[in-house]
Amino acid sequence: MNDLAVGDVAVVEPAGGRSLRGRLRVPGDKSISHRALLVAAWASGTSRLAGLNRGADVSHTLDAVVALGARVRPRGTELLVEGTHGHLREPEAVIEVGNSGTGIRLLAGLVATIDGLCVLQGDGSVARRPMDRVAAPLRLMGARIDGRRGGCYPPLVVRGGGLTGIDYTLPVASAQVKSAILFAGLGAEGRTRVHEVVPVRAHTEEMLAEAGAGIEVRPEGAGSSVTLQPGPLHAISLRVPADPSQAAFWAVAACIVPGSDLVLEDVYVGQARSGFIDVLKRMGARLEVVGRDPERLTADLRVQAGPLVGTSVGGAEVPGLIDEVPVLAVAAALADGTTRFSGAAELRLKESDRLATTVEMLRALGAKAEAQPDGLVVEGSAGAPLDQGIVGSHGDHRIAMAAAVGALAAKGPVHVQGWSSTATSYPSFEEDLRRCLK
Ligand code: S3P
């Protein structure tokens, strides 16, 4: 980056002779941070949360739990959250989730426990994201949910209370849907059971267990079933691990910037979050998982620069790397050979249509890429530098940061438009880049 940035544009310079070195702890995991706030808001007692993600998405969830009756105050580096003993209050105003699809979907489940009315709304991107996937099971539990376009799109109007547990098989491989149902299940009559056919991230179950919920996870086919008994939760004390989705940007950057040797510290490597590690290893990356902590489900990742080869990414591994596809596509653009991503139609429903915006980003950098209905085909340059150019992020933080990673391996500066989108999940990305690029 340099100081030429005008307006909402970052100018990212190629690494040149510099490389990524040292140790880096990326921000706290965003998925875990949302859930920690929701669990703490429901719990009895005061939860201590350290290392929460400081992006705008999680800030909105923090404001939401305050609006729902939790009391929040900082103490040193921690946030203390005094819970509501399972009695969230009806909010006095509309709850704003900003850009956060996870925020609105998880909150929809939690506020369905309130005997009252709650309106959830987000920005223009959230307004285009389908909510029927959470509204349908929550309606089966007894919530009344309305929204734009036949109740399918935000703003969502949730009239909750009087819920009954359900037995539900996820029609889409979505941790947000599983989590919304489980949060609603906390306040339902009778048990709630969710069947996941393909494993998706398990943070909600992990944290509910930590908070003393009556929760049981059983293997079932290739996936599992999660059974939750309603009831109180006790306060939690949590140090949020580093976010693997953010670590992935640096892992790819270290692979493609010659001479790099970077250690990413304390990264969450639990269920369905570390697929990018397997993909990069298949691509020949010099990536080692060291210092595993089996209790916190974390590890350090050491990544050194080296040549990459194309691979195929698809099937059951996709939910475990869904947010990492844009930056893996940058790795693919520099690899030797073709990389194919399939089974990833869900990417069309993220902060942007990420199959379209990833292809647009790669082409702006001179790479050859095609979007498919459910994936991408990327022709690698076998290490030849990408082009300088102008990339539109479409307000999508992951496209902006993936473009910045690609810029490090470009012939000249890359202008990333809509750079402020990075504040949704990683406000210190630019600072971390300056610090590690030596
Ligand atoms: C998330 C789940 C994923 C992911 C999103 C965060 C979560 O979405 O893409 O960024 O925290 O549960 P889906 O559940 O829609 O797959």
Coordinates of C-alpha atoms and ligand atoms in Angstrom, one line a residue:
M1 CA 0.0 0.0 0.0
N2 CA 1.2 3.6 -0.4
D3 CA -0.2 7.0 0.3
L4 CA -1.7 7.5 -3.1
A5 CA -5.1 6.3 -2.0
V6 CA -7.9 8.6 -2.9
G7 CA -11.4 8.2 -1.6
D8 CA -12.4 4.6 -1.0
V9 CA -9.5 3.1 -3.0
A10 CA -6.4 1.4 -1.8
V11 CA -3.3 1.3 -4.1
V12 CA -1.5 -1.9 -3.4
E13 CA 2.1 -2.1 -4.7
P14 CA 3.7 -5.4 -5.8
A15 CA 6.0 -6.9 -3.1
G16 CA 9.0 -6.2 -5.4
G17 CA 12.0 -7.5 -3.5
R18 CA 10.2 -7.6 -0.2
S19 CA 8.7 -10.8 1.4
L20 CA 6.3 -11.7 4.2
R21 CA 8.2 -12.6 7.3
G22 CA 7.7 -13.0 11.0
R23 CA 4.7 -13.9 13.1
L24 CA 1.2 -12.7 12.7
R25 CA -2.0 -13.1 14.8
V26 CA -4.9 -12.3 12.5
P27 CA -8.1 -10.9 14.1
G28 CA -10.4 -13.0 16.3
D29 CA -12.6 -15.4 14.4
K30 CA -15.8 -13.6 13.2
S31 CA -18.1 -16.7 13.3
I32 CA -17.0 -17.4 16.9
S33 CA -17.3 -13.8 17.9
H34 CA -21.0 -13.5 16.8
R35 CA -21.9 -16.7 18.6
A36 CA -20.0 -15.7 21.8
L37 CA -22.0 -12.6 22.1
L38 CA -25.3 -14.4 21.5
V39 CA -24.5 -17.1 24.0
A40 CA -23.3 -14.6 26.5
A41 CA -26.5 -12.5 26.1
W42 CA -28.7 -15.6 26.8
A43 CA -26.6 -16.9 29.7
S44 CA -27.0 -16.3 33.4
G45 CA -24.1 -14.4 34.8
T46 CA -21.2 -12.4 33.4
S47 CA -19.2 -13.9 30.5
R48 CA -15.7 -12.8 29.8
L49 CA -14.8 -12.5 26.1
A50 CA -11.3 -11.8 24.9
G51 CA -10.0 -11.2 21.4
L52 CA -13.4 -10.7 19.8
N53 CA -13.3 -9.7 16.1
R54 CA -13.3 -5.9 15.9
G55 CA -14.9 -5.6 12.5
A56 CA -18.2 -3.8 11.8
D57 CA -20.1 -7.1 11.5
V58 CA -19.4 -8.1 15.0
S59 CA -19.9 -4.6 16.3
H60 CA -23.4 -4.7 15.0
T61 CA -24.1 -8.0 16.8
L62 CA -22.7 -6.4 20.0
D63 CA -25.1 -3.5 19.6
A64 CA -27.9 -6.0 19.0
V65 CA -27.3 -7.9 22.2
V66 CA -27.3 -4.7 24.1
A67 CA -30.7 -3.8 22.5
L68 CA -31.9 -7.2 23.6
G69 CA -31.0 -6.5 27.3
A70 CA -27.4 -7.7 27.8
R71 CA -25.1 -5.3 29.6
V72 CA -21.7 -4.9 28.1
R73 CA -18.6 -3.2 29.5
P74 CA -14.9 -3.4 28.7
R75 CA -12.4 -4.5 31.3
G76 CA -8.8 -4.4 30.2
T77 CA -8.6 -6.4 27.0
E78 CA -11.8 -8.3 27.8
L79 CA -15.4 -7.5 27.2
L80 CA -17.7 -8.4 30.1
V81 CA -21.2 -9.4 29.0
E82 CA -23.9 -9.7 31.7
G83 CA -26.5 -12.1 30.3
T84 CA -30.3 -12.0 30.5
H85 CA -30.9 -15.4 32.2
G86 CA -32.7 -16.5 29.0
H87 CA -35.1 -13.6 29.1
L88 CA -34.1 -11.3 26.2
R89 CA -36.1 -8.2 26.0
E90 CA -38.2 -6.9 23.1
P91 CA -36.0 -4.3 21.5
E92 CA -37.3 -0.7 21.3
A93 CA -35.9 0.0 17.9
V94 CA -35.1 -1.8 14.6
I95 CA -31.9 -3.9 15.0
E96 CA -29.3 -3.0 12.3
V97 CA -26.9 -5.8 11.2
G98 CA -24.9 -3.8 8.6
N99 CA -23.3 -6.1 6.0
S100 CA -23.6 -9.2 8.1
G101 CA -25.5 -12.2 6.8
T102 CA -24.4 -14.3 9.8
G103 CA -25.6 -11.5 12.1
I104 CA -29.1 -11.4 10.7
R105 CA -29.6 -15.1 10.4
L106 CA -28.3 -16.0 13.9
L107 CA -30.2 -13.2 15.5
A108 CA -33.4 -14.3 13.7
G109 CA -33.1 -17.5 15.6
L110 CA -32.3 -15.9 18.9
V111 CA -35.0 -13.2 18.8
A112 CA -37.6 -15.8 17.9
T113 CA -37.5 -16.8 21.6
I114 CA -38.8 -13.4 22.5
D115 CA -42.5 -13.0 23.2
G116 CA -42.7 -9.8 21.2
L117 CA -41.7 -8.1 18.0
C118 CA -38.2 -7.6 16.6
V119 CA -37.3 -6.1 13.2
L120 CA -33.9 -7.0 11.7
Q121 CA -32.4 -5.0 8.8
G122 CA -29.1 -4.7 7.0
D123 CA -27.4 -2.9 4.2
G124 CA -28.1 -3.3 0.5
S125 CA -26.1 -6.5 0.3
V126 CA -28.0 -8.1 3.2
A127 CA -31.3 -7.0 1.6
R128 CA -30.4 -9.3 -1.3
R129 CA -29.6 -12.3 0.7
P130 CA -32.2 -15.1 1.0
M131 CA -33.7 -15.5 4.5
D132 CA -36.3 -18.2 3.7
R133 CA -33.6 -20.8 4.7
V134 CA -33.9 -19.6 8.3
A135 CA -37.5 -18.3 8.2
A136 CA -38.9 -21.7 7.1
P137 CA -37.6 -23.8 10.1
L138 CA -38.3 -20.9 12.5
R139 CA -41.9 -20.8 11.3
L140 CA -42.1 -24.6 11.8
M141 CA -41.1 -23.9 15.4
G142 CA -44.0 -21.4 15.7
A143 CA -42.4 -18.0 15.0
R144 CA -44.2 -15.6 12.7
I145 CA -41.7 -14.1 10.3
D146 CA -42.4 -11.6 7.6
G147 CA -40.1 -9.9 5.1
R148 CA -39.8 -8.5 1.7
R149 CA -40.8 -10.5 -1.4
G150 CA -43.1 -13.0 0.4
G151 CA -41.2 -13.1 3.6
C152 CA -37.9 -14.2 2.0
Y153 CA -35.7 -11.1 2.1
P154 CA -34.8 -8.5 4.8
P155 CA -35.9 -6.4 6.6
L156 CA -37.3 -9.3 8.7
V157 CA -40.1 -8.8 11.1
V158 CA -40.0 -11.6 13.7
R159 CA -42.8 -12.2 16.2
G160 CA -41.6 -14.9 18.5
G161 CA -42.4 -16.8 21.7
G162 CA -44.3 -20.0 22.3
L163 CA -41.8 -22.0 20.2
T164 CA -41.8 -25.8 19.9
G165 CA -38.7 -27.9 19.2
I166 CA -38.4 -29.4 15.7
D167 CA -36.6 -32.3 14.0
Y168 CA -35.0 -30.7 10.9
T169 CA -32.7 -31.8 8.1
L170 CA -30.7 -28.9 6.6
P171 CA -31.7 -28.5 2.9
V172 CA -28.5 -26.4 2.4
A173 CA -25.1 -27.0 3.9
S174 CA -25.3 -23.9 6.1
A175 CA -23.9 -23.4 9.6
Q176 CA -26.0 -20.2 9.8
V177 CA -29.2 -22.1 9.4
K178 CA -28.2 -24.8 11.8
S179 CA -27.2 -22.1 14.3
A180 CA -30.4 -20.1 13.9
I181 CA -32.5 -23.2 14.7
L182 CA -30.3 -24.1 17.7
F183 CA -30.5 -20.6 19.1
A184 CA -34.3 -20.7 18.8
G185 CA -34.3 -24.1 20.4
L186 CA -32.8 -22.6 23.6
G187 CA -36.2 -21.1 24.3
A188 CA -38.5 -23.8 22.7
E189 CA -40.7 -26.3 24.4
G190 CA -39.1 -29.8 23.9
R191 CA -36.0 -30.8 22.2
T192 CA -34.7 -29.5 18.9
R193 CA -32.7 -31.8 16.5
V194 CA -30.8 -30.7 13.4
H195 CA -29.4 -33.1 10.9
E196 CA -26.5 -32.0 8.8
V197 CA -25.8 -34.1 5.7
V198 CA -22.4 -32.5 5.0
P199 CA -20.3 -31.2 7.9
V200 CA -20.4 -27.4 8.4
R201 CA -18.8 -25.3 11.0
A202 CA -19.6 -26.4 14.5
H203 CA -19.0 -23.3 16.6
T204 CA -22.5 -23.0 17.9
E205 CA -22.5 -26.6 19.3
E206 CA -19.1 -26.2 20.7
M207 CA -20.0 -23.0 22.5
L208 CA -23.4 -24.1 23.7
A209 CA -21.6 -27.2 25.2
E210 CA -19.1 -24.9 26.9
A211 CA -22.0 -22.9 28.4
G212 CA -23.5 -26.0 29.9
A213 CA -26.4 -26.6 27.4
G214 CA -27.9 -30.0 27.2
I215 CA -26.5 -30.7 23.7
E216 CA -25.5 -33.9 22.0
V217 CA -23.7 -34.3 18.7
R218 CA -23.8 -37.8 17.0
P219 CA -22.2 -38.9 13.8
E220 CA -24.8 -39.6 11.2
G221 CA -23.8 -40.7 7.7
A222 CA -21.1 -38.3 6.4
G223 CA -22.5 -35.6 8.7
S224 CA -24.1 -35.5 12.2
S225 CA -27.2 -34.8 14.2
V226 CA -27.2 -32.2 16.9
T227 CA -29.8 -32.5 19.7
L228 CA -30.5 -29.6 22.1
Q229 CA -32.6 -29.6 25.2
P230 CA -34.0 -26.1 26.0
G231 CA -32.8 -24.5 29.1
P232 CA -30.4 -22.0 30.8
L233 CA -26.8 -21.5 30.0
H234 CA -24.1 -20.4 32.3
A235 CA -21.6 -17.6 31.6
I236 CA -18.6 -18.4 29.5
S237 CA -15.0 -17.4 29.5
L238 CA -13.5 -17.4 26.1
R239 CA -10.3 -16.3 24.3
V240 CA -11.4 -16.2 20.7
P241 CA -9.0 -17.9 18.4
A242 CA -7.6 -16.3 15.3
D243 CA -9.8 -16.4 12.2
P244 CA -8.8 -19.1 9.6
S245 CA -10.7 -17.2 6.9
Q246 CA -8.4 -14.2 7.5
A247 CA -5.3 -16.4 7.9
A248 CA -6.0 -17.8 4.4
F249 CA -5.2 -14.4 2.9
W250 CA -1.7 -14.4 4.4
A251 CA -1.2 -18.1 3.7
V252 CA -1.8 -17.5 0.0
A253 CA 0.3 -14.3 0.1
A254 CA 3.2 -16.2 1.7
C255 CA 3.0 -18.9 -0.9
I256 CA 3.2 -16.4 -3.8
V257 CA 5.6 -13.8 -2.6
P258 CA 9.1 -15.1 -3.1
G259 CA 11.3 -15.5 0.0
S260 CA 8.3 -15.4 2.4
D261 CA 8.3 -17.3 5.7
L262 CA 5.4 -16.4 7.9
V263 CA 3.9 -18.0 11.0
L264 CA 0.2 -17.4 11.6
E265 CA -0.6 -17.8 15.2
D266 CA -3.4 -19.4 17.2
V267 CA -5.6 -20.2 14.1
Y268 CA -8.9 -22.1 14.7
V269 CA -8.6 -25.4 12.9
G270 CA -11.8 -27.2 14.0
Q271 CA -14.6 -28.7 12.0
A272 CA -15.2 -27.4 8.5
R273 CA -12.9 -24.3 8.8
S274 CA -9.5 -25.5 7.6
G275 CA -10.2 -26.8 4.1
F276 CA -8.0 -24.1 2.6
I277 CA -5.0 -25.8 4.3
D278 CA -5.7 -29.1 2.6
V279 CA -6.2 -27.3 -0.8
L280 CA -3.0 -25.3 -0.5
K281 CA -1.1 -28.5 0.5
R282 CA -2.5 -30.3 -2.6
M283 CA -1.3 -27.3 -4.6
G284 CA 2.2 -28.0 -3.3
A285 CA 2.4 -25.2 -0.8
R286 CA 5.1 -25.4 1.9
L287 CA 2.6 -25.1 4.7
E288 CA 3.1 -26.8 8.1
V289 CA 0.5 -27.1 10.9
V290 CA 2.5 -26.8 14.1
G291 CA 1.8 -26.4 17.8
R292 CA -1.8 -27.8 17.8
D293 CA -3.9 -27.1 20.9
P294 CA -6.5 -29.9 21.0
E295 CA -8.6 -28.2 23.6
R296 CA -8.9 -24.8 21.9
L297 CA -8.9 -26.5 18.4
T298 CA -6.1 -24.1 17.3
A299 CA -2.7 -24.3 15.7
D300 CA 0.0 -22.2 14.3
L301 CA 0.5 -22.3 10.5
R302 CA 4.0 -21.8 9.0
V303 CA 3.9 -20.9 5.3
Q304 CA 6.9 -20.5 3.1
A305 CA 7.0 -19.3 -0.5
G306 CA 7.1 -21.9 -3.3
P307 CA 5.6 -22.9 -6.6
L308 CA 2.0 -24.1 -6.7
V309 CA 0.2 -26.5 -9.1
G310 CA -3.5 -26.6 -10.1
T311 CA -6.0 -28.8 -8.3
S312 CA -9.7 -29.6 -8.1
V313 CA -11.8 -28.4 -5.2
G314 CA -15.4 -29.6 -4.7
G315 CA -17.9 -31.9 -3.0
A316 CA -18.0 -32.1 0.8
E317 CA -14.9 -30.0 1.3
V318 CA -16.6 -26.9 0.0
P319 CA -18.4 -25.7 3.2
G320 CA -15.1 -25.9 5.0
L321 CA -13.5 -23.4 2.7
I322 CA -16.4 -21.5 1.3
D323 CA -15.2 -18.0 2.3
E324 CA -11.7 -18.7 1.2
V325 CA -12.5 -19.4 -2.5
P326 CA -11.7 -15.8 -3.7
V327 CA -8.2 -16.0 -2.3
L328 CA -7.7 -19.6 -3.3
A329 CA -8.6 -18.5 -6.8
V330 CA -5.7 -16.0 -6.6
A331 CA -3.4 -18.9 -5.6
A332 CA -4.8 -20.8 -8.6
A333 CA -4.1 -17.8 -10.9
L334 CA -0.4 -18.1 -10.1
A335 CA -0.2 -21.9 -10.1
D336 CA 1.0 -24.2 -12.8
G337 CA -2.0 -25.7 -14.6
T338 CA -5.8 -25.4 -14.2
T339 CA -7.8 -25.3 -11.0
R340 CA -11.5 -26.2 -10.9
F341 CA -13.9 -25.2 -8.1
S342 CA -17.3 -27.0 -8.2
G343 CA -20.2 -27.5 -5.9
A344 CA -19.9 -23.9 -4.8
A345 CA -23.2 -22.3 -6.1
E346 CA -23.7 -20.9 -2.5
L347 CA -21.0 -18.4 -3.4
R348 CA -23.5 -16.6 -5.6
L349 CA -25.4 -15.7 -2.4
K350 CA -22.7 -14.2 -0.3
E351 CA -21.8 -10.5 0.3
S352 CA -21.6 -10.3 -3.5
D353 CA -22.1 -13.0 -6.2
R354 CA -18.6 -14.3 -5.5
L355 CA -18.4 -16.5 -8.6
A356 CA -18.9 -13.5 -10.7
T357 CA -16.9 -11.0 -8.6
T358 CA -13.9 -13.4 -8.2
V359 CA -13.8 -13.9 -12.0
E360 CA -14.0 -10.2 -12.6
M361 CA -11.2 -9.6 -10.1
L362 CA -8.9 -12.2 -11.6
R363 CA -9.5 -10.9 -15.2
A364 CA -8.8 -7.4 -14.0
L365 CA -5.4 -8.8 -12.9
G366 CA -4.9 -10.3 -16.3
A367 CA -5.6 -13.9 -15.2
K368 CA -7.7 -16.4 -17.2
A369 CA -10.9 -17.4 -15.3
E370 CA -14.4 -18.5 -16.2
A371 CA -17.4 -18.7 -13.9
Q372 CA -19.6 -21.9 -14.1
P373 CA -23.1 -22.3 -12.6
D374 CA -21.6 -23.8 -9.5
G375 CA -17.9 -23.0 -9.6
L376 CA -14.9 -21.5 -11.3
V377 CA -12.2 -22.6 -13.7
V378 CA -8.9 -20.7 -13.3
E379 CA -5.9 -21.1 -15.7
G380 CA -2.7 -20.6 -13.7
S381 CA 0.3 -18.4 -14.9
A382 CA 2.9 -20.8 -13.6
G383 CA 4.3 -18.1 -11.4
A384 CA 4.4 -15.3 -14.1
P385 CA 3.3 -12.0 -12.4
L386 CA -0.3 -10.8 -12.7
D387 CA -1.1 -7.5 -14.4
Q388 CA -1.5 -4.2 -12.7
G389 CA -5.0 -2.9 -12.9
I390 CA -8.2 -1.7 -11.2
V391 CA -10.3 -4.1 -9.2
G392 CA -13.9 -3.4 -8.0
S393 CA -14.6 -5.1 -4.7
H394 CA -18.4 -4.7 -5.1
G395 CA -18.4 -3.8 -1.4
D396 CA -17.3 -7.3 -0.6
H397 CA -14.5 -7.5 2.0
R398 CA -13.2 -10.8 0.8
I399 CA -12.9 -9.7 -2.8
A400 CA -11.0 -6.6 -1.7
M401 CA -8.5 -8.5 0.4
A402 CA -8.1 -11.3 -2.2
A403 CA -7.3 -8.5 -4.8
A404 CA -4.7 -7.0 -2.4
V405 CA -3.0 -10.4 -2.1
G406 CA -3.0 -10.8 -5.9
A407 CA -1.4 -7.3 -6.2
L408 CA 1.6 -8.5 -4.2
A409 CA 2.4 -10.7 -7.2
A410 CA 1.6 -8.2 -9.9
K411 CA 3.8 -6.2 -12.3
G412 CA 2.6 -2.9 -11.0
P413 CA 0.2 -1.2 -8.6
V414 CA -3.4 -2.5 -8.2
H415 CA -6.1 -0.1 -7.3
V416 CA -8.7 -1.8 -5.2
Q417 CA -12.0 0.1 -5.2
G418 CA -14.3 -0.1 -2.2
W419 CA -11.5 -0.8 0.1
S420 CA -13.5 0.3 3.2
S421 CA -15.4 -3.0 2.9
T422 CA -12.4 -4.6 4.6
A423 CA -13.6 -2.9 7.8
T424 CA -16.5 -5.4 8.1
S425 CA -14.1 -8.2 9.1
Y426 CA -10.5 -7.0 9.1
P427 CA -10.0 -3.3 9.9
S428 CA -6.3 -3.8 10.5
F429 CA -5.5 -5.7 7.2
E430 CA -3.5 -2.8 5.8
E431 CA -1.5 -2.3 9.0
D432 CA -0.7 -6.1 9.1
L433 CA 0.4 -5.9 5.5
R434 CA 2.8 -3.0 6.2
R435 CA 4.1 -4.9 9.3
C436 CA 4.8 -8.2 7.6
L437 CA 6.1 -7.1 4.2
K438 CA 9.8 -6.5 4.8
Ligands
S3P1 C1 -20.9 -18.6 8.6 C2 -21.3 -19.6 7.7 C3 -21.1 -19.6 6.3 C4 -20.0 -18.5 5.9 C5 -20.2 -17.2 6.6 C6 -20.1 -17.4 8.1 C7 -21.2 -18.7 10.0 O1 -22.3 -19.2 5.7 O2 -20.0 -18.3 4.5 O3 -19.3 -16.3 6.2 O4 -20.6 -18.0 10.8 O5 -22.0 -19.6 10.3 P1 -23.4 -20.4 5.4 O6 -23.9 -20.8 6.7 O7 -24.5 -19.6 4.7 O8 -22.8 -21.4 4.6

